[in-house]
Amino acid sequence: MVKQVRQVTRTRSVRAAETGRLAAVGRAAVLGLRSLSGRSLAMIGTAVALALVMIVTGFFLHRHGSSRPPIPATRARHYTESDACLLTDRHGINAKAAAAVWQGMQDASHATHARVSYSSVTGEQSTANARPFLNALLQGSCEVVLAVGGPEVKAAQEATRRYAKLGFVLVGSENGSGSGSKGKADTNVAWVPDGDGLRAGVAAAVRQAVEAQG
């Protein structure tokens, strides 16, 4: 009986000692937290939150990532050194004919990898005013020059012989251009009639001109 009483007393003493140690640790933690500033507590809280997010995210990716198909690498489109440039009136590529020409140029670009761009004539819509805009294309990096619109086409046709090394794609009818060059077709000029087949005609003419430049 005395032995049992001693055993119970020893157990109670051990528990009391453990309780005392835990209380001391708790008091030390409270004192430590009280000694920290609000900013330090906020930084600790942020660090703990980030750690929890990383743990949860890592678990999710490990569990579900293996079943997800790999994302294919994006393929950059490689262009050639050829540039096809379009000259339009002030409406740009919003007009019906210009829109079809632009679509045909894009079709040709997909086939030849030539770069395509366009420039609009602002201000007075006349051949004289179109010439400076055309000259900017001719003196730039354009190997193939396209024109749609009366003044723009006329200005481009005037330059075809001076720039014999460039390719020209003009929208309209050569006989109706009024340039006086009837029967003297230039080999570097392709005429594409305006109409339902304009897009396809431009695409074919641009492809041919780009290949000729290459």
Short mmCIF file of C-alpha atoms in Angstrom, two decimals:
data_model
loop_
_atom_site.label_atom_id
_atom_site.label_comp_id
_atom_site.label_asym_id
_atom_site.label_seq_id
_atom_site.Cartn_x
_atom_site.Cartn_y
_atom_site.Cartn_z
CA MET A 1 0.00 0.00 0.00
CA VAL A 2 2.82 2.36 0.90
CA LYS A 3 4.54 1.41 -2.37
CA GLN A 4 1.46 2.29 -4.39
CA VAL A 5 1.15 5.66 -2.64
CA ARG A 6 4.80 6.40 -3.44
CA GLN A 7 4.23 5.47 -7.10
CA VAL A 8 1.20 7.78 -7.39
CA THR A 9 3.10 10.58 -5.69
CA ARG A 10 6.05 10.14 -8.11
CA THR A 11 3.71 10.21 -11.13
CA ARG A 12 2.04 13.36 -9.90
CA SER A 13 5.45 14.96 -9.37
CA VAL A 14 6.52 14.10 -12.95
CA ARG A 15 3.29 15.51 -14.38
CA ALA A 16 3.66 18.66 -12.31
CA ALA A 17 7.21 19.10 -13.54
CA GLU A 18 6.12 18.65 -17.18
CA THR A 19 3.26 21.10 -16.67
CA GLY A 20 5.69 23.58 -15.20
CA ARG A 21 8.06 23.26 -18.17
CA LEU A 22 5.21 23.73 -20.67
CA ALA A 23 3.99 26.77 -18.76
CA ALA A 24 7.49 28.20 -18.81
CA VAL A 25 7.78 27.63 -22.56
CA GLY A 26 4.38 29.26 -23.09
CA ARG A 27 5.32 32.28 -21.02
CA ALA A 28 8.60 32.60 -22.96
CA ALA A 29 6.74 32.43 -26.29
CA VAL A 30 4.25 35.09 -25.16
CA LEU A 31 7.05 37.35 -24.00
CA GLY A 32 8.88 36.80 -27.30
CA LEU A 33 5.80 37.70 -29.35
CA ARG A 34 5.17 40.77 -27.21
CA SER A 35 8.73 41.92 -27.86
CA LEU A 36 8.18 41.80 -31.65
CA SER A 37 6.84 44.83 -33.50
CA GLY A 38 3.69 44.74 -35.60
CA ARG A 39 5.81 44.80 -38.75
CA SER A 40 7.80 41.77 -37.64
CA LEU A 41 4.63 39.84 -36.88
CA ALA A 42 3.25 40.72 -40.28
CA MET A 43 6.44 39.51 -41.96
CA ILE A 44 6.32 36.24 -40.02
CA GLY A 45 2.66 35.75 -40.92
CA THR A 46 3.38 36.40 -44.58
CA ALA A 47 6.26 33.93 -44.58
CA VAL A 48 4.12 31.24 -42.98
CA ALA A 49 1.31 31.85 -45.49
CA LEU A 50 3.71 31.64 -48.45
CA ALA A 51 5.17 28.42 -47.09
CA LEU A 52 1.70 26.90 -46.79
CA VAL A 53 0.82 27.97 -50.35
CA MET A 54 4.01 26.41 -51.71
CA ILE A 55 3.37 23.17 -49.86
CA VAL A 56 -0.24 22.92 -51.09
CA THR A 57 0.74 23.85 -54.67
CA GLY A 58 3.56 21.34 -54.73
CA PHE A 59 1.26 18.59 -53.49
CA PHE A 60 -1.36 19.46 -56.13
CA LEU A 61 1.16 19.51 -58.96
CA HIS A 62 2.70 16.25 -57.84
CA ARG A 63 -0.70 14.60 -57.68
CA HIS A 64 -2.25 16.00 -60.86
CA GLY A 65 0.66 17.13 -63.01
CA SER A 66 1.64 13.71 -64.30
CA SER A 67 -1.72 13.19 -66.00
CA ARG A 68 -1.69 16.55 -67.82
CA PRO A 69 -0.35 16.45 -71.41
CA PRO A 70 2.78 18.52 -72.03
CA ILE A 71 2.28 22.01 -73.48
CA PRO A 72 3.78 22.16 -76.97
CA ALA A 73 6.50 24.73 -77.54
CA THR A 74 5.46 27.85 -79.42
CA ARG A 75 6.92 27.91 -82.90
CA ALA A 76 8.15 31.29 -84.03
CA ARG A 77 7.36 32.10 -87.62
CA HIS A 78 10.50 32.60 -89.68
CA TYR A 79 10.25 35.20 -92.42
CA THR A 80 12.33 35.45 -95.56
CA GLU A 81 14.18 38.59 -96.59
CA SER A 82 11.39 39.55 -99.02
CA ASP A 83 8.97 42.38 -98.23
CA ALA A 84 5.69 42.95 -100.04
CA CYS A 85 4.28 46.45 -99.47
CA LEU A 86 0.80 47.72 -100.33
CA LEU A 87 -0.15 51.33 -101.12
CA THR A 88 -3.81 52.21 -100.51
CA ASP A 89 -5.96 55.33 -100.37
CA ARG A 90 -6.84 57.10 -97.12
CA HIS A 91 -9.25 54.31 -96.14
CA GLY A 92 -6.41 51.84 -95.72
CA ILE A 93 -7.43 48.19 -95.81
CA ASN A 94 -11.00 48.93 -94.72
CA ALA A 95 -12.28 49.42 -98.28
CA LYS A 96 -13.58 46.28 -100.00
CA ALA A 97 -10.93 46.03 -102.71
CA ALA A 98 -8.05 46.89 -100.37
CA ALA A 99 -9.29 44.34 -97.82
CA ALA A 100 -9.28 41.60 -100.47
CA VAL A 101 -5.77 42.61 -101.59
CA TRP A 102 -4.52 42.53 -98.00
CA GLN A 103 -6.01 39.07 -97.46
CA GLY A 104 -4.34 37.85 -100.64
CA MET A 105 -1.01 39.23 -99.43
CA GLN A 106 -1.40 37.37 -96.16
CA ASP A 107 -2.18 34.17 -98.06
CA ALA A 108 1.01 34.65 -100.06
CA SER A 109 2.94 35.37 -96.87
CA HIS A 110 1.87 32.04 -95.39
CA ALA A 111 3.11 30.30 -98.53
CA THR A 112 6.38 32.20 -99.05
CA HIS A 113 7.10 33.56 -95.53
CA ALA A 114 7.49 37.02 -97.03
CA ARG A 115 6.77 39.98 -94.76
CA VAL A 116 3.76 42.09 -95.70
CA SER A 117 2.83 45.68 -94.80
CA TYR A 118 0.73 48.54 -96.09
CA SER A 119 0.79 52.33 -96.23
CA SER A 120 -2.13 54.71 -96.76
CA VAL A 121 -2.09 57.95 -98.74
CA THR A 122 -3.38 60.73 -96.51
CA GLY A 123 -4.44 64.18 -97.56
CA GLU A 124 -5.42 64.91 -101.15
CA GLN A 125 -6.34 61.77 -103.08
CA SER A 126 -4.40 62.47 -106.26
CA THR A 127 -1.55 60.90 -108.20
CA ALA A 128 0.74 63.77 -107.30
CA ASN A 129 0.07 63.33 -103.60
CA ALA A 130 0.41 59.54 -103.85
CA ARG A 131 3.95 59.75 -105.28
CA PRO A 132 5.74 60.67 -102.02
CA PHE A 133 4.06 57.78 -100.22
CA LEU A 134 5.02 55.45 -103.06
CA ASN A 135 8.62 56.70 -103.03
CA ALA A 136 8.88 55.85 -99.35
CA LEU A 137 8.07 52.23 -100.25
CA LEU A 138 10.36 52.18 -103.27
CA GLN A 139 13.31 53.55 -101.33
CA GLY A 140 12.68 51.23 -98.42
CA SER A 141 13.07 47.48 -98.19
CA CYS A 142 10.13 46.53 -100.43
CA GLU A 143 10.93 43.98 -103.13
CA VAL A 144 7.29 43.70 -104.22
CA VAL A 145 5.06 46.77 -104.40
CA LEU A 146 1.28 46.56 -104.66
CA ALA A 147 -1.17 49.37 -105.32
CA VAL A 148 -4.95 49.59 -105.14
CA GLY A 149 -6.98 52.70 -105.95
CA GLY A 150 -6.89 54.95 -109.02
CA PRO A 151 -4.23 57.52 -108.00
CA GLU A 152 -2.13 54.94 -106.21
CA VAL A 153 -2.10 52.54 -109.16
CA LYS A 154 -1.24 55.31 -111.61
CA ALA A 155 1.65 56.53 -109.45
CA ALA A 156 2.98 52.98 -109.13
CA GLN A 157 2.70 52.32 -112.87
CA GLU A 158 4.80 55.40 -113.58
CA ALA A 159 7.60 53.92 -111.49
CA THR A 160 7.64 50.38 -112.88
CA ARG A 161 10.36 51.00 -115.46
CA ARG A 162 12.55 53.10 -113.17
CA TYR A 163 12.49 50.26 -110.65
CA ALA A 164 12.81 47.33 -113.03
CA LYS A 165 14.37 45.09 -110.35
CA LEU A 166 11.26 45.30 -108.18
CA GLY A 167 8.04 43.40 -108.68
CA PHE A 168 4.75 45.31 -109.01
CA VAL A 169 1.23 43.99 -108.48
CA LEU A 170 -1.38 46.52 -109.60
CA VAL A 171 -5.12 46.19 -109.14
CA GLY A 172 -7.23 47.09 -112.14
CA SER A 173 -6.92 46.92 -115.90
CA GLU A 174 -3.75 47.87 -117.76
CA ASN A 175 -5.72 49.02 -120.80
CA GLY A 176 -7.85 51.27 -118.64
CA SER A 177 -4.97 52.90 -116.82
CA GLY A 178 -4.60 55.73 -119.32
CA SER A 179 -0.83 55.65 -119.11
CA GLY A 180 -0.21 55.32 -122.81
CA SER A 181 1.81 52.15 -122.36
CA LYS A 182 -0.64 49.89 -124.17
CA GLY A 183 1.12 47.01 -125.86
CA LYS A 184 4.32 47.56 -123.89
CA ALA A 185 3.74 45.37 -120.89
CA ASP A 186 6.59 45.35 -118.38
CA THR A 187 7.80 41.94 -117.27
CA ASN A 188 8.01 43.07 -113.63
CA VAL A 189 4.33 44.10 -113.50
CA ALA A 190 1.33 41.87 -112.79
CA TRP A 191 -2.18 43.25 -113.24
CA VAL A 192 -4.96 41.71 -111.14
CA PRO A 193 -8.56 42.57 -112.11
CA ASP A 194 -10.83 43.84 -109.37
CA GLY A 195 -13.70 41.46 -108.65
CA ASP A 196 -14.60 38.21 -106.95
CA GLY A 197 -11.23 36.59 -107.67
CA LEU A 198 -9.16 39.51 -106.42
CA ARG A 199 -7.87 37.82 -103.27
CA ALA A 200 -6.74 34.66 -105.05
CA GLY A 201 -5.29 36.66 -107.95
CA VAL A 202 -3.23 38.83 -105.61
CA ALA A 203 -2.00 35.83 -103.65
CA ALA A 204 -0.80 34.13 -106.84
CA ALA A 205 0.81 37.30 -108.20
CA VAL A 206 2.64 38.02 -104.95
CA ARG A 207 3.92 34.45 -104.70
CA GLN A 208 5.23 34.65 -108.25
CA ALA A 209 6.86 38.05 -107.66
CA VAL A 210 8.51 36.90 -104.42
CA GLU A 211 9.87 33.78 -106.09
CA ALA A 212 11.20 35.89 -108.94
CA GLN A 213 12.98 38.12 -106.45
CA GLY A 214 14.57 35.09 -104.82
#
